[in-house]
C-alpha positions as a Python dict, from the first residue, in 0.01 Angstrom:
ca = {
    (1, 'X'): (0, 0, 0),
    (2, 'X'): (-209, -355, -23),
    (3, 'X'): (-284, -474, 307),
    (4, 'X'): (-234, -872, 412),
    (5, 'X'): (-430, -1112, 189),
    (6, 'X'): (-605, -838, -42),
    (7, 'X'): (-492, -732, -405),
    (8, 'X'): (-608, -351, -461),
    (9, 'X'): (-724, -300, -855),
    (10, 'X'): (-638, 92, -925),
    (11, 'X'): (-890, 219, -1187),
    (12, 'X'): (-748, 573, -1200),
    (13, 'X'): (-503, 797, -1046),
    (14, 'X'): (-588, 1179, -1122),
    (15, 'X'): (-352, 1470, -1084),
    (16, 'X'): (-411, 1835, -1041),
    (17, 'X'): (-161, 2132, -1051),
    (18, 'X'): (-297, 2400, -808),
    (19, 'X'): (-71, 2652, -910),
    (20, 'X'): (-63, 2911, -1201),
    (21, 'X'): (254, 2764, -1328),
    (22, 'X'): (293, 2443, -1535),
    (23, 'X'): (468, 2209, -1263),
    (24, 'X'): (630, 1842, -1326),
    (25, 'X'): (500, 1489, -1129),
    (26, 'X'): (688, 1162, -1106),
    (27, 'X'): (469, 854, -1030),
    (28, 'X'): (630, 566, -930),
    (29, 'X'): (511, 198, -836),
    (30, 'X'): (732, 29, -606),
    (31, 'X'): (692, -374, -569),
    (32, 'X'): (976, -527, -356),
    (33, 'X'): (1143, -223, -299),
    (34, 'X'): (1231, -194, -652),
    (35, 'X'): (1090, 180, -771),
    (36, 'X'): (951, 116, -1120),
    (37, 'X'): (839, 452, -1325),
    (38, 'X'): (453, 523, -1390),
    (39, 'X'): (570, 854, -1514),
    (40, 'X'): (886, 1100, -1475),
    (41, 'X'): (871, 1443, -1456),
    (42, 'X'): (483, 1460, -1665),
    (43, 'X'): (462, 1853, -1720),
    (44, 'X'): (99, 1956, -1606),
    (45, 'X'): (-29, 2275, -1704),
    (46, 'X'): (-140, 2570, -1503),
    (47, 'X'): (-468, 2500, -1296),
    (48, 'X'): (-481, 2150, -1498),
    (49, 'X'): (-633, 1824, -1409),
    (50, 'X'): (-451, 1531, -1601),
    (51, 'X'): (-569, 1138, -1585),
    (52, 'X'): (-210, 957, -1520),
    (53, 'X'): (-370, 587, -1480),
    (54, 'X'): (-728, 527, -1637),
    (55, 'X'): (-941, 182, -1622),
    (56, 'X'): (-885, 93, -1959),
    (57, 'X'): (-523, 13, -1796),
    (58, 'X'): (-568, -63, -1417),
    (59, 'X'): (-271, -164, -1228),
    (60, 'X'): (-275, -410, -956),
    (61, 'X'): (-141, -360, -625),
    (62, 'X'): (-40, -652, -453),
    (63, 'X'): (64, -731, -82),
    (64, 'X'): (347, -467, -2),
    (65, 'X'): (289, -258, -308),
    (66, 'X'): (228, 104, -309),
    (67, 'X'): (220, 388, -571),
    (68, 'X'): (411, 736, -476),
    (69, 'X'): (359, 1070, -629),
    (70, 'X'): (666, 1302, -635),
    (71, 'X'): (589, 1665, -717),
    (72, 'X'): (936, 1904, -780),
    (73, 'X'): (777, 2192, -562),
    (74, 'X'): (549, 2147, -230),
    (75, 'X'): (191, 2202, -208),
    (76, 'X'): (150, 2185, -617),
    (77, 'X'): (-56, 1893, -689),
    (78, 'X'): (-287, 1687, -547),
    (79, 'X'): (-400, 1336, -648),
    (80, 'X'): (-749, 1159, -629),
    (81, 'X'): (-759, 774, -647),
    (82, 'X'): (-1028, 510, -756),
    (83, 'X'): (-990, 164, -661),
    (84, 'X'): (-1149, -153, -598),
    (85, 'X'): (-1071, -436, -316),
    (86, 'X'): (-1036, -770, -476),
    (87, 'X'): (-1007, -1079, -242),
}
């Protein structure tokens, strides 16, 4: 989530399925407390890295913001983030 007074510009958001299976995500971006959907239930291949946000379409993360990742089985993804602080 933002902190106080900063806006957060997210250049990319990166998912990786660390299992031999293909597994399904759900990215979410909730602003006020309302949940809207990045992406719902993306399949990702076996052993596959997949971009889900890429800096030719950042999203902004204002004060309160945050972006949650929802995987349907534990410990089968992982995500990797680039951002910049704007002020």
């Amino acid at each position: 989530a933002a902190a106080s007074g900063k806006c957060y510009k997210v250049n990319s958001l990166y998912v990786c399925n660390t299992t031999g299976a293909t597994k399904y995500v759900t990215i979410d971006l909730y602003r006020s407390s309302t949940a809207s959907r990045i992406t719902y239930q993306l399949p990702i291949p076996a052993n596959a890295t997949i971009p889900v946000i890429q800096k030719d379409a950042p999203i902004y993360l204002e004060e309160g913001d945050k972006i949650r990742a929802t995987s349907e089985a534990a410990s089968t993804h992982e995500a990797v983030v680039s951002y910049e602080v704007l002020t």
